[in-house]
Tab-separated table of C-alpha atoms in Angstrom:
chain	number	residue	atom	x	y	z
Y	1	MET	CA	273.723	140.173	39.530
Y	2	ILE	CA	272.887	143.320	41.382
Y	3	ARG	CA	274.524	143.609	44.771
Y	4	ARG	CA	272.335	144.699	47.666
Y	5	GLY	CA	274.424	147.756	48.210
Y	6	HIS	CA	273.555	148.881	44.681
Y	7	LEU	CA	269.814	148.350	44.928
Y	8	PRO	CA	267.689	151.415	44.345
Y	9	LYS	CA	266.758	153.124	47.610
Y	10	ILE	CA	263.063	152.387	47.054
Y	11	SER	CA	263.819	148.670	46.752
Y	12	ILE	CA	265.903	148.655	49.916
Y	13	LEU	CA	263.168	150.358	51.831
Y	14	SER	CA	260.567	147.923	50.462
Y	15	GLY	CA	262.736	144.980	51.446
Y	16	HIS	CA	262.660	146.141	55.034
Y	17	ASN	CA	258.902	146.606	54.996
Y	18	PHE	CA	259.151	150.445	55.197
Y	19	ASN	CA	255.994	152.350	54.446
Y	20	VAL	CA	256.994	154.350	51.359
Y	21	SER	CA	254.043	156.704	51.555
Y	22	LEU	CA	254.963	157.517	55.163
Y	23	ILE	CA	258.548	158.311	54.195
Y	24	MET	CA	257.419	160.496	51.316
Y	25	SER	CA	254.960	162.368	53.486
Y	26	ARG	CA	257.653	163.046	56.080
Y	27	SER	CA	260.039	164.311	53.412
Y	28	ARG	CA	257.650	166.999	52.283
Y	29	VAL	CA	258.463	170.710	52.819
Y	30	PRO	CA	257.468	171.787	56.337
Y	31	PRO	CA	254.230	173.790	56.485
Y	32	ILE	CA	256.079	176.996	57.447
Y	33	LEU	CA	257.998	176.815	54.159
Y	34	ARG	CA	255.082	175.862	51.918
Y	35	PRO	CA	254.058	178.782	49.701
Y	36	ARG	CA	250.437	179.705	50.255
Y	37	LEU	CA	249.155	182.765	48.410
Y	38	THR	CA	247.688	184.467	51.431
Y	39	PRO	CA	247.889	188.259	51.807
Y	40	LYS	CA	250.333	187.824	54.696
Y	41	TYR	CA	252.574	185.529	52.641
Y	42	ILE	CA	252.526	187.857	49.640
Y	43	ALA	CA	253.319	190.902	51.786
Y	44	SER	CA	256.180	189.095	53.532
Y	45	SER	CA	257.584	187.970	50.187
Y	46	VAL	CA	257.460	191.481	48.776
Y	47	VAL	CA	259.285	192.859	51.827
Y	48	ALA	CA	261.922	190.114	51.631
Y	49	ILE	CA	262.478	190.686	47.916
Y	50	TYR	CA	262.717	194.464	48.466
Y	51	VAL	CA	265.267	194.058	51.270
Y	52	LEU	CA	267.306	191.662	49.112
Y	53	TYR	CA	267.136	194.044	46.140
Y	54	CYS	CA	268.322	196.990	48.276
Y	55	TRP	CA	271.145	194.892	49.693
Y	56	LEU	CA	272.314	193.701	46.269
Y	57	TRP	CA	272.254	197.177	44.744
Y	58	GLY	CA	273.538	199.076	47.776
Y	59	MET	CA	270.350	201.082	48.168
Y	60	PRO	CA	268.856	202.406	51.425
Y	61	LEU	CA	265.960	200.335	52.679
Y	62	LEU	CA	263.306	203.020	52.956
Y	63	SER	CA	264.670	205.914	50.906
Y	64	SER	CA	266.061	206.914	47.520
Y	65	ASN	CA	269.691	207.494	46.661
Y	66	LEU	CA	270.845	211.021	45.909
Y	67	PRO	CA	270.877	211.778	42.166
Y	68	ALA	CA	273.955	212.533	40.092
Y	69	TYR	CA	274.887	216.144	39.399
Y	70	THR	CA	273.888	217.611	36.043
Y	71	GLY	CA	276.490	220.308	35.395
Y	72	PRO	CA	279.341	220.064	32.868
Y	73	HIS	CA	282.009	219.304	35.489
Y	74	PRO	CA	282.509	216.258	37.712
Y	75	VAL	CA	282.325	217.099	41.403
Y	76	GLY	CA	284.886	216.547	44.111
Y	77	THR	CA	284.473	216.941	47.847
Y	78	ILE	CA	286.779	217.252	50.857
Y	79	ASP	CA	286.002	217.325	54.570
Y	80	ILE	CA	288.291	219.847	56.249
Y	81	GLU	CA	288.587	220.153	60.015
Y	82	SER	CA	291.042	222.809	61.103
Y	83	PRO	CA	292.208	223.826	64.593
Y	84	CYS	CA	291.107	227.269	65.752
Y	85	ASP	CA	292.429	229.756	68.276
Y	86	GLY	CA	290.238	228.437	71.097
Y	87	ARG	CA	288.226	231.613	71.493
Y	88	LYS	CA	285.045	231.685	73.538
Y	89	THR	CA	282.166	233.640	72.050
Y	90	SER	CA	280.211	233.429	75.322
Y	91	ASP	CA	280.991	232.668	78.970
Y	92	VAL	CA	278.003	230.300	79.264
Y	93	LYS	CA	278.849	226.830	80.599
Y	94	PHE	CA	277.152	223.434	80.658
Y	95	LYS	CA	275.423	222.326	83.854
Y	96	SER	CA	276.694	218.777	83.540
Y	97	ASN	CA	280.443	219.411	83.535
Y	98	GLY	CA	281.085	223.146	83.836
Y	99	GLN	CA	282.748	223.232	80.417
Y	100	PRO	CA	282.280	226.225	78.065
Y	101	ALA	CA	279.295	225.791	75.750
Y	102	PHE	CA	280.649	228.104	73.059
Y	103	LEU	CA	284.349	227.267	72.808
Y	104	LEU	CA	285.678	227.219	69.245
Y	105	GLU	CA	288.235	224.391	69.168
Y	106	THR	CA	288.046	223.413	65.496
Y	107	VAL	CA	285.991	224.356	62.460
Y	108	LEU	CA	284.562	221.653	60.189
Y	109	PHE	CA	283.265	222.155	56.671
Y	110	SER	CA	282.775	220.167	53.471
Y	111	VAL	CA	284.090	221.696	50.258
Y	112	TYR	CA	282.362	220.890	46.960
Y	113	TYR	CA	284.288	221.827	43.834
Y	114	PRO	CA	284.592	221.142	40.083
Y	115	SER	CA	287.186	218.430	39.581
Y	116	ILE	CA	289.208	217.375	36.574
Y	117	LYS	CA	287.511	214.973	34.179
Y	118	GLY	CA	288.295	211.314	34.639
Y	119	ALA	CA	289.739	211.731	38.125
Y	120	LYS	CA	289.516	208.563	40.215
Y	121	SER	CA	289.432	208.490	43.989
Y	122	ASP	CA	290.898	205.734	46.135
Y	123	LYS	CA	288.679	206.822	49.019
Y	124	PRO	CA	285.075	205.749	49.596
Y	125	LYS	CA	282.315	208.251	48.997
Y	126	HIS	CA	281.146	210.205	52.020
Y	127	LEU	CA	278.116	208.885	53.832
Y	128	TRP	CA	275.143	211.239	53.907
Y	129	VAL	CA	274.811	210.590	57.646
Y	130	PRO	CA	278.409	210.588	58.908
Y	131	LYS	CA	279.684	207.869	61.214
Y	132	PRO	CA	279.114	207.192	64.010
Y	133	LEU	CA	275.472	207.355	63.057
Y	134	SER	CA	274.475	207.065	66.720
Y	135	ILE	CA	275.600	210.666	67.358
Y	136	THR	CA	273.075	212.058	64.887
Y	137	ALA	CA	270.380	209.696	66.167
Y	138	GLU	CA	270.932	210.698	69.789
Y	139	GLY	CA	270.856	214.351	68.761
Y	140	TYR	CA	267.447	213.926	67.166
Y	141	ALA	CA	266.241	212.153	70.308
Y	142	LYS	CA	267.408	215.178	72.307
Y	143	PHE	CA	265.430	217.444	69.974
Y	144	ALA	CA	262.378	215.310	70.768
Y	145	HIS	CA	263.152	215.494	74.531
Y	146	ILE	CA	263.121	211.695	74.804
Y	147	SER	CA	266.821	210.887	74.907
Y	148	ASN	CA	267.699	207.743	76.861
Y	149	PHE	CA	269.411	204.441	76.103
Y	150	LEU	CA	266.278	202.810	74.675
Y	151	THR	CA	265.069	205.715	72.535
Y	152	ASN	CA	268.590	206.478	71.329
Y	153	SER	CA	268.901	202.868	70.164
Y	154	ILE	CA	265.519	203.018	68.437
Y	155	PHE	CA	266.437	206.274	66.706
Y	156	THR	CA	269.763	204.783	65.601
Y	157	VAL	CA	268.127	201.715	64.048
Y	158	ALA	CA	265.456	203.853	62.375
Y	159	LEU	CA	268.041	206.269	60.975
Y	160	TRP	CA	270.124	203.366	59.709
Y	161	GLY	CA	267.094	201.943	57.903
Y	162	LEU	CA	266.163	205.299	56.398
Y	163	ALA	CA	269.529	206.646	55.366
Y	164	GLY	CA	272.398	204.610	56.765
Y	165	SER	CA	273.762	203.514	53.389
Y	166	ILE	CA	273.131	206.695	51.392
Y	167	THR	CA	276.307	208.197	49.976
Y	168	ILE	CA	277.037	211.629	48.526
Y	169	PRO	CA	277.695	211.307	44.761
Y	170	ALA	CA	280.901	213.357	44.734
Y	171	ASN	CA	284.401	211.931	44.363
Y	172	VAL	CA	286.424	212.321	47.540
Y	173	ASP	CA	289.734	214.175	47.471
Y	174	VAL	CA	290.289	214.373	43.714
Y	175	PRO	CA	292.189	217.257	42.044
Y	176	LEU	CA	290.529	220.617	41.431
Y	177	ARG	CA	289.748	221.447	37.810
Y	178	GLU	CA	292.197	223.722	36.028
Y	179	ILE	CA	290.786	227.173	35.328
Y	180	ALA	CA	290.078	227.808	31.665
Y	181	PRO	CA	291.401	231.019	30.031
Y	182	SER	CA	287.869	232.375	30.152
Y	183	PHE	CA	285.680	231.067	32.966
Y	184	GLU	CA	282.413	229.760	31.552
Y	185	PHE	CA	279.178	230.456	33.385
Y	186	THR	CA	276.032	228.665	32.296
Y	187	GLU	CA	273.263	231.190	31.665
Y	188	HIS	CA	269.664	230.511	30.802
Y	189	GLY	CA	268.729	232.216	27.564
Y	190	ALA	CA	271.174	235.082	27.969
Y	191	GLY	CA	274.422	234.006	26.321
Y	192	LYS	CA	277.740	233.518	28.130
Y	193	PRO	CA	279.498	236.632	29.416
Y	194	GLU	CA	283.267	236.704	29.271
Y	195	VAL	CA	284.667	236.638	32.794
Y	196	GLY	CA	288.332	237.060	33.587
Y	197	ASN	CA	290.505	234.225	34.856
Y	198	ASP	CA	290.421	235.323	38.498
Y	199	GLY	CA	289.729	231.953	40.070
Y	200	PHE	CA	286.647	230.044	41.051
Y	201	PRO	CA	283.872	232.028	42.766
Y	202	VAL	CA	283.362	230.886	46.360
Y	203	ILE	CA	280.129	230.367	48.313
Y	204	VAL	CA	280.110	229.832	52.086
Y	205	PHE	CA	276.952	228.017	53.208
Y	206	SER	CA	275.350	227.909	56.672
Y	207	HIS	CA	272.789	225.204	57.492
Y	208	GLY	CA	269.522	225.567	59.370
Y	209	MET	CA	268.228	224.408	62.749
Y	210	ALA	CA	268.251	220.632	63.368
Y	211	SER	CA	270.454	220.227	60.295
Y	212	SER	CA	274.100	219.647	59.464
Y	213	ARG	CA	276.560	220.292	56.658
Y	214	THR	CA	275.364	217.154	54.826
Y	215	ASP	CA	271.699	218.143	54.599
Y	216	TYR	CA	272.256	220.345	51.526
Y	217	THR	CA	274.715	218.250	49.526
Y	218	HIS	CA	272.775	218.256	46.250
Y	219	PHE	CA	272.366	222.035	46.212
Y	220	CYS	CA	276.074	222.465	46.980
Y	221	GLY	CA	277.242	219.736	44.613
Y	222	GLU	CA	275.052	220.941	41.761
Y	223	LEU	CA	276.610	224.406	42.040
Y	224	ALA	CA	280.066	222.798	42.073
Y	225	SER	CA	279.213	220.917	38.882
Y	226	ARG	CA	278.625	224.308	37.264
Y	227	GLY	CA	281.964	225.754	38.284
Y	228	TYR	CA	281.614	227.087	41.839
Y	229	ILE	CA	283.375	226.201	45.067
Y	230	VAL	CA	280.986	225.763	47.995
Y	231	ALA	CA	282.083	225.438	51.623
Y	232	ALA	CA	279.260	223.955	53.729
Y	233	ILE	CA	279.912	224.552	57.427
Y	234	GLU	CA	279.068	222.152	60.263
Y	235	HIS	CA	277.876	224.354	63.126
Y	236	ARG	CA	278.628	223.136	66.663
Y	237	ASP	CA	276.449	225.769	68.377
Y	238	GLY	CA	273.891	223.336	69.776
Y	239	SER	CA	271.426	223.890	66.935
Y	240	GLY	CA	272.373	220.714	65.048
Y	241	PRO	CA	271.681	217.122	66.100
Y	242	GLY	CA	275.287	216.131	66.739
Y	243	SER	CA	278.843	216.287	65.460
Y	244	MET	CA	282.198	214.665	66.165
Y	245	VAL	CA	284.974	217.122	67.020
Y	246	MET	CA	288.315	215.655	65.945
Y	247	ASP	CA	291.790	216.881	66.854
Y	248	ILE	CA	295.074	216.264	65.089
Y	249	ASP	CA	296.312	214.217	68.077
Y	250	GLY	CA	293.585	211.652	67.380
Y	251	SER	CA	291.266	212.651	70.212
Y	252	GLU	CA	287.548	212.811	69.490
Y	253	ARG	CA	284.633	214.379	71.308
Y	254	ALA	CA	280.943	214.253	70.439
Y	255	VAL	CA	278.876	217.428	70.717
Y	256	TYR	CA	275.088	217.332	70.705
Y	257	HIS	CA	272.057	219.551	70.471
Y	258	PHE	CA	271.487	221.499	73.662
Y	259	GLY	CA	268.919	223.940	74.979
Y	260	LEU	CA	268.442	226.337	77.869
Y	261	GLY	CA	267.922	223.498	80.324
Y	262	ASP	CA	271.414	222.172	79.632
Y	263	LEU	CA	273.147	225.451	80.461
Y	264	ASP	CA	274.257	226.907	83.785
Y	265	VAL	CA	272.564	230.295	83.442
Y	266	ASP	CA	270.368	232.505	85.575
Y	267	ASP	CA	266.739	233.338	84.871
Y	268	SER	CA	267.624	236.461	82.892
Y	269	PHE	CA	269.255	234.335	80.193
Y	270	ASP	CA	266.288	233.436	78.001
Y	271	THR	CA	265.728	231.837	74.605
Y	272	SER	CA	266.458	235.052	72.725
Y	273	GLU	CA	269.856	235.338	74.426
Y	274	LEU	CA	270.607	231.696	73.652
Y	275	LYS	CA	269.839	232.265	69.973
Y	276	GLN	CA	272.090	235.323	69.885
Y	277	ALA	CA	274.880	233.322	71.526
Y	278	GLN	CA	274.417	230.630	68.886
Y	279	LEU	CA	274.470	233.188	66.071
Y	280	ASP	CA	277.661	234.722	67.471
Y	281	PHE	CA	279.283	231.280	67.576
Y	282	ARG	CA	278.124	230.603	64.020
Y	283	GLN	CA	279.688	233.875	62.895
Y	284	ALA	CA	282.987	232.826	64.473
Y	285	GLU	CA	282.804	229.525	62.574
Y	286	ILE	CA	282.073	231.428	59.360
Y	287	GLU	CA	285.110	233.640	59.921
Y	288	GLU	CA	287.302	230.603	60.641
Y	289	THR	CA	286.094	228.929	57.436
Y	290	VAL	CA	287.076	232.038	55.482
Y	291	ARG	CA	290.469	232.040	57.227
Y	292	VAL	CA	291.139	228.455	56.139
Y	293	LEU	CA	290.026	229.119	52.549
Y	294	LYS	CA	292.305	232.161	52.405
Y	295	ALA	CA	295.210	230.087	53.722
Y	296	ILE	CA	294.624	227.472	51.025
Y	297	ASN	CA	294.469	230.147	48.335
Y	298	ASP	CA	297.633	231.801	49.686
Y	299	GLY	CA	299.648	228.597	49.343
Y	300	SER	CA	299.236	226.880	52.722
Y	301	GLY	CA	297.245	223.946	51.358
Y	302	THR	CA	299.844	221.400	52.450
Y	303	THR	CA	299.737	222.680	56.034
Y	304	ILE	CA	295.929	222.563	56.076
Y	305	TYR	CA	296.087	218.964	54.813
Y	306	GLU	CA	298.682	217.894	57.376
Y	307	MET	CA	296.657	219.460	60.206
Y	308	ASN	CA	293.379	217.891	59.044
Y	309	PRO	CA	292.474	214.966	61.344
Y	310	ARG	CA	290.082	213.690	58.666
Y	311	LYS	CA	293.056	212.975	56.379
Y	312	GLU	CA	291.615	214.640	53.285
Y	313	GLY	CA	293.006	217.406	51.093
Y	314	GLU	CA	296.127	215.826	49.609
Y	315	HIS	CA	295.854	218.046	46.503
Y	316	LEU	CA	295.218	221.327	48.352
Y	317	ALA	CA	298.718	222.598	47.547
Y	318	SER	CA	297.626	222.873	43.899
Y	319	TRP	CA	294.704	225.136	44.882
Y	320	GLU	CA	297.017	228.098	45.395
Y	321	GLY	CA	295.657	231.184	43.639
Y	322	LYS	CA	292.621	229.354	42.252
Y	323	LEU	CA	289.949	230.718	44.607
Y	324	ASP	CA	288.444	234.104	43.829
Y	325	MET	CA	288.462	235.422	47.375
Y	326	THR	CA	287.349	238.811	46.028
Y	327	ASN	CA	284.065	237.211	44.966
Y	328	VAL	CA	282.840	235.351	48.052
Y	329	THR	CA	279.107	234.983	48.654
Y	330	MET	CA	277.621	234.285	52.089
Y	331	SER	CA	274.636	231.974	51.965
Y	332	GLY	CA	272.341	230.222	54.409
Y	333	HIS	CA	268.974	228.574	54.898
Y	334	SER	CA	266.499	229.295	57.719
Y	335	TYR	CA	268.571	229.707	60.912
Y	336	GLY	CA	271.575	229.764	58.609
Y	337	ALA	CA	269.982	232.583	56.604
Y	338	THR	CA	269.592	234.631	59.785
Y	339	GLY	CA	273.245	233.942	60.537
Y	340	ALA	CA	274.236	234.836	56.978
Y	341	LEU	CA	272.532	238.213	57.314
Y	342	GLN	CA	274.374	238.808	60.589
Y	343	ALA	CA	277.674	237.909	58.899
Y	344	LEU	CA	276.953	240.511	56.193
Y	345	LYS	CA	276.966	243.323	58.751
Y	346	GLY	CA	280.027	245.417	57.985
Y	347	ALA	CA	280.929	243.269	54.961
Y	348	PRO	CA	283.060	243.250	53.003
Y	349	CYS	CA	285.842	243.291	55.587
Y	350	PRO	CA	288.994	241.175	56.075
Y	351	GLU	CA	287.268	238.655	58.380
Y	352	ARG	CA	284.150	238.473	56.215
Y	353	PRO	CA	285.065	239.374	52.606
Y	354	PHE	CA	281.530	238.864	51.356
Y	355	HIS	CA	280.433	240.752	48.261
Y	356	GLY	CA	276.965	239.224	48.141
Y	357	GLY	CA	274.382	237.356	50.176
Y	358	LEU	CA	272.104	234.460	49.203
Y	359	ILE	CA	269.362	234.306	51.836
Y	360	LEU	CA	266.968	231.322	51.738
Y	361	ASP	CA	263.889	231.378	53.997
Y	362	PRO	CA	265.319	233.753	56.637
Y	363	GLY	CA	264.353	232.515	60.091
Y	364	LYS	CA	261.019	233.250	61.711
Y	365	SER	CA	262.107	232.236	65.215
Y	366	SER	CA	265.866	232.725	65.220
Y	367	GLY	CA	266.071	236.326	66.347
Y	368	PRO	CA	265.920	239.713	64.599
Y	369	LEU	CA	267.146	239.995	61.020
Y	370	ASN	CA	270.120	242.270	60.426
Y	371	HIS	CA	269.110	245.157	58.130
Y	372	ASP	CA	272.600	246.673	57.959
Y	373	VAL	CA	273.526	245.132	54.613
Y	374	ASP	CA	275.628	246.980	52.053
Y	375	VAL	CA	276.211	244.288	49.417
Y	376	PRO	CA	273.913	242.777	46.753
Y	377	VAL	CA	271.487	240.219	48.156
Y	378	LEU	CA	269.082	237.675	46.753
Y	379	VAL	CA	266.374	236.631	49.208
Y	380	ILE	CA	264.266	233.617	48.274
Y	381	HIS	CA	261.202	232.433	50.146
Y	382	SER	CA	259.828	228.969	49.601
Y	383	ASN	CA	256.126	228.975	48.820
Y	384	SER	CA	255.256	227.724	52.304
Y	385	TRP	CA	257.409	230.452	53.905
Y	386	SER	CA	255.586	233.252	52.082
Y	387	LYS	CA	252.153	231.647	52.290
Y	388	LYS	CA	252.038	231.188	56.063
Y	389	HIS	CA	251.349	234.471	57.858
Y	390	SER	CA	253.794	234.815	60.751
Y	391	VAL	CA	254.054	237.663	63.236
Y	392	PHE	CA	257.712	238.624	63.570
Y	393	PHE	CA	258.532	241.145	66.298
Y	394	GLY	CA	255.102	242.721	65.939
Y	395	ARG	CA	254.964	242.767	62.140
Y	396	PRO	CA	254.277	240.244	59.369
Y	397	HIS	CA	257.503	238.389	58.628
Y	398	PHE	CA	256.997	238.851	54.869
Y	399	ASP	CA	256.846	242.639	55.290
Y	400	VAL	CA	260.001	242.695	57.426
Y	401	VAL	CA	261.938	240.780	54.777
Y	402	LYS	CA	260.545	242.928	51.981
Y	403	ASP	CA	261.556	246.146	53.752
Y	404	LEU	CA	265.048	244.764	54.355
Y	405	VAL	CA	265.519	244.152	50.620
Y	406	VAL	CA	264.020	247.524	49.678
Y	407	ASP	CA	266.502	249.221	52.027
Y	408	VAL	CA	269.441	247.492	50.330
Y	409	ASN	CA	268.262	248.820	46.972
Y	410	LYS	CA	267.956	252.308	48.459
Y	411	ARG	CA	271.631	252.099	49.460
Y	412	GLY	CA	272.516	251.586	45.814
Y	413	LYS	CA	273.165	247.839	46.010
Y	414	ALA	CA	271.141	245.482	43.836
Y	415	ALA	CA	268.719	243.326	45.814
Y	416	TRP	CA	265.912	240.916	44.987
Y	417	PHE	CA	263.131	239.275	46.987
Y	418	MET	CA	261.092	236.499	45.404
Y	419	THR	CA	259.001	233.425	46.163
Y	420	SER	CA	259.662	230.011	44.651
Y	421	LEU	CA	256.190	228.640	43.881
Y	422	GLY	CA	255.253	225.068	44.741
Y	423	THR	CA	258.165	224.644	47.123
Y	424	SER	CA	258.217	224.116	50.872
Y	425	HIS	CA	260.770	224.954	53.547
Y	426	PRO	CA	262.838	221.743	53.018
Y	427	SER	CA	262.830	221.946	49.195
Y	428	VAL	CA	266.418	223.210	48.990
Y	429	THR	CA	267.629	220.378	51.230
Y	430	ASP	CA	268.338	216.764	50.300
Y	431	ALA	CA	265.303	215.504	52.230
Y	432	PRO	CA	262.753	215.661	49.359
Y	433	LEU	CA	265.177	213.824	47.064
Y	434	ILE	CA	265.586	211.020	49.587
Y	435	GLU	CA	261.947	210.822	50.745
Y	436	PRO	CA	259.955	212.458	47.901
Y	437	MET	CA	256.483	211.102	48.676
Y	438	LEU	CA	256.724	211.566	52.436
Y	439	LEU	CA	258.004	215.140	52.193
Y	440	SER	CA	255.408	216.153	49.604
Y	441	TRP	CA	252.656	214.743	51.806
Y	442	THR	CA	253.843	216.322	55.050
Y	443	THR	CA	254.966	219.735	53.746
Y	444	GLY	CA	252.431	220.436	51.010
Y	445	SER	CA	255.108	220.867	48.358
Y	446	THR	CA	253.690	220.484	44.848
Y	447	ILE	CA	256.812	221.005	42.748
Y	448	ASP	CA	258.755	218.054	41.357
Y	449	VAL	CA	261.537	217.347	43.852
Y	450	TYR	CA	264.262	217.713	41.213
Y	451	ASP	CA	262.778	220.962	39.908
Y	452	GLY	CA	262.614	222.156	43.507
Y	453	VAL	CA	266.402	222.114	43.825
Y	454	ASP	CA	267.057	223.177	40.228
Y	455	VAL	CA	265.109	226.427	40.484
Y	456	TYR	CA	267.239	227.432	43.471
Y	457	VAL	CA	270.462	226.446	41.704
Y	458	ASN	CA	269.582	228.267	38.473
Y	459	VAL	CA	268.757	231.585	40.110
Y	460	THR	CA	271.790	231.271	42.409
Y	461	GLU	CA	273.962	230.929	39.325
Y	462	GLU	CA	272.364	234.029	37.820
Y	463	PHE	CA	273.092	235.899	41.048
Y	464	MET	CA	276.735	234.793	40.950
Y	465	ILE	CA	276.971	235.983	37.344
Y	466	PHE	CA	275.559	239.355	38.360
Y	467	GLN	CA	278.150	239.763	41.090
Y	468	LYS	CA	281.013	238.958	38.740
Y	469	ALA	CA	279.870	240.554	35.483
Y	470	GLN	CA	277.360	243.132	36.789
Y	471	ARG	CA	274.819	241.853	34.274
Y	472	ARG	CA	271.219	240.959	35.090
Y	473	THR	CA	270.362	237.743	33.296
Y	474	GLY	CA	267.489	235.282	33.277
Y	475	LEU	CA	265.059	235.728	36.150
Y	476	LEU	CA	267.120	238.549	37.645
Y	477	ALA	CA	266.642	240.608	34.475
Y	478	LEU	CA	262.921	240.936	35.260
Y	479	ASP	CA	261.210	243.669	37.233
Y	480	VAL	CA	258.661	243.258	40.030
Y	481	THR	CA	255.764	240.997	39.055
Y	482	HIS	CA	253.955	240.579	42.385
Y	483	PRO	CA	254.531	243.282	45.035
Y	484	ASP	CA	252.918	240.978	47.590
Y	485	TYR	CA	252.735	237.222	47.765
Y	486	ASP	CA	250.080	235.663	45.548
Y	487	SER	CA	248.767	239.063	44.489
Y	488	SER	CA	247.619	239.602	40.942
Y	489	THR	CA	250.244	240.873	38.535
Y	490	ASN	CA	250.231	244.434	39.799
Y	491	GLY	CA	253.950	244.804	39.339
Y	492	THR	CA	255.823	246.659	36.658
Y	493	GLN	CA	256.192	243.574	34.459
Y	494	GLU	CA	254.181	240.549	33.401
Y	495	MET	CA	255.825	237.281	34.390
Y	496	PRO	CA	257.075	235.512	31.233
Y	497	GLN	CA	255.552	232.108	30.552
Y	498	ALA	CA	258.798	230.261	31.293
Y	499	TYR	CA	258.798	231.522	34.884
Y	500	GLN	CA	255.082	231.676	35.735
Y	501	ARG	CA	254.975	228.185	37.259
Y	502	PHE	CA	257.968	228.794	39.467
Y	503	TRP	CA	258.337	232.399	40.610
Y	504	GLN	CA	256.880	235.613	41.925
Y	505	ILE	CA	259.175	238.656	42.170
Y	506	HIS	CA	258.341	241.021	45.031
Y	507	VAL	CA	261.362	243.360	45.002
Y	508	ALA	CA	263.930	244.010	42.274
Y	509	PRO	CA	266.403	246.774	41.419
Y	510	GLU	CA	265.079	249.520	39.201
Y	511	SER	CA	265.789	248.912	35.528
Y	512	THR	CA	268.313	251.262	33.970
């Protein structure tokens, strides 16, 4: 006999005269949860699935992750912040608090380097937008002249959605690779020259306006994967969005973008004077970066590590004697290229031991370009930089740059000026890799985003080989192909097929 408590639920309900159809209808899925194949429902589902996919795989919501490096060596990275002597490069002060605007308290740079194979890091990878992300977001709001609590919050959320989870694909604070008996440079169709075991060649890199040290990580890391050490500086001259100054005592202070309106100056202090003050401050930061690198190479790596408030550099003691400080190249992009040219004035010298300059899209609105250069230089224009006619102190910018390079050759130093076809001003940055479709649409770039960085890296490597081995290889072995931008091949040499899609050479040393 079946006890009532064991009766099927449908029988119990029937025994109490419940309307079964009513119960079943009430137990149906609510209308809001019922799938209906409307365009709105499909779109919402796609967005939800995409967000879930990004969350599961650790991908940014609206961007692409940075690609892995392609060179033969794994890449390590260290953030180094080092106390400085507290020098002021200008007496200008802020209106808001009367504090010096150009006081050099610390210098911050990221080092990218070839690491030993199989090295594991116990530290998380660096974020592409450093924390706190709100500093960078507020800085961009200041650039747009709309900085307030609401807009800063909106910019922070937007930046988080675009790039908040993107990491730099380099292992943090792993050991530097041991130097092989004969340092191997990768050349493109020209063999491998034997280069003495003098240490790793060093490149100091200066970022452009509205940028930071992390905007060029793939260019820097790709060079590191091929055997170079690159120090990418974070400039605190007011030209970047924002940066956190950290001291060894644990104190922190945010610095942001600032303009003329933020400074306590008289009417005679105009934009040109502000830019010169910024360039002077940048040069001081460049010199401090060199000082720290020299100290590491001279055996003070442990001290640099202990004084680094970012707690990175535990293996720096083993870097002693491994940096070729006789083969340091000064490099920069846009505003940073203008600053790099300024830093080459009087070089090489103890404060700026630069034996070459890599100049990418020298600035069109960042002040005059220094022509007093007595070391080899490679000047590269993106296609958009050469294509757009710009008046620069009364002359076409292209002509000013061309004359600068010609003058270096006349002084007996090898110098090149060329245009990278299909590229745009941001092509050497990480931006096209993270937002390829958006950047191609807004900048007019036609080159594949990966090729866009690779062409810069390849010719940079050839320039580094020239400085070390005094041999012109690859693209640098060619003569002038296009005296002017986009002119017919009126130069001294036809452009070989392998380079036709990518390059025009406007100035080159005379062949011997």
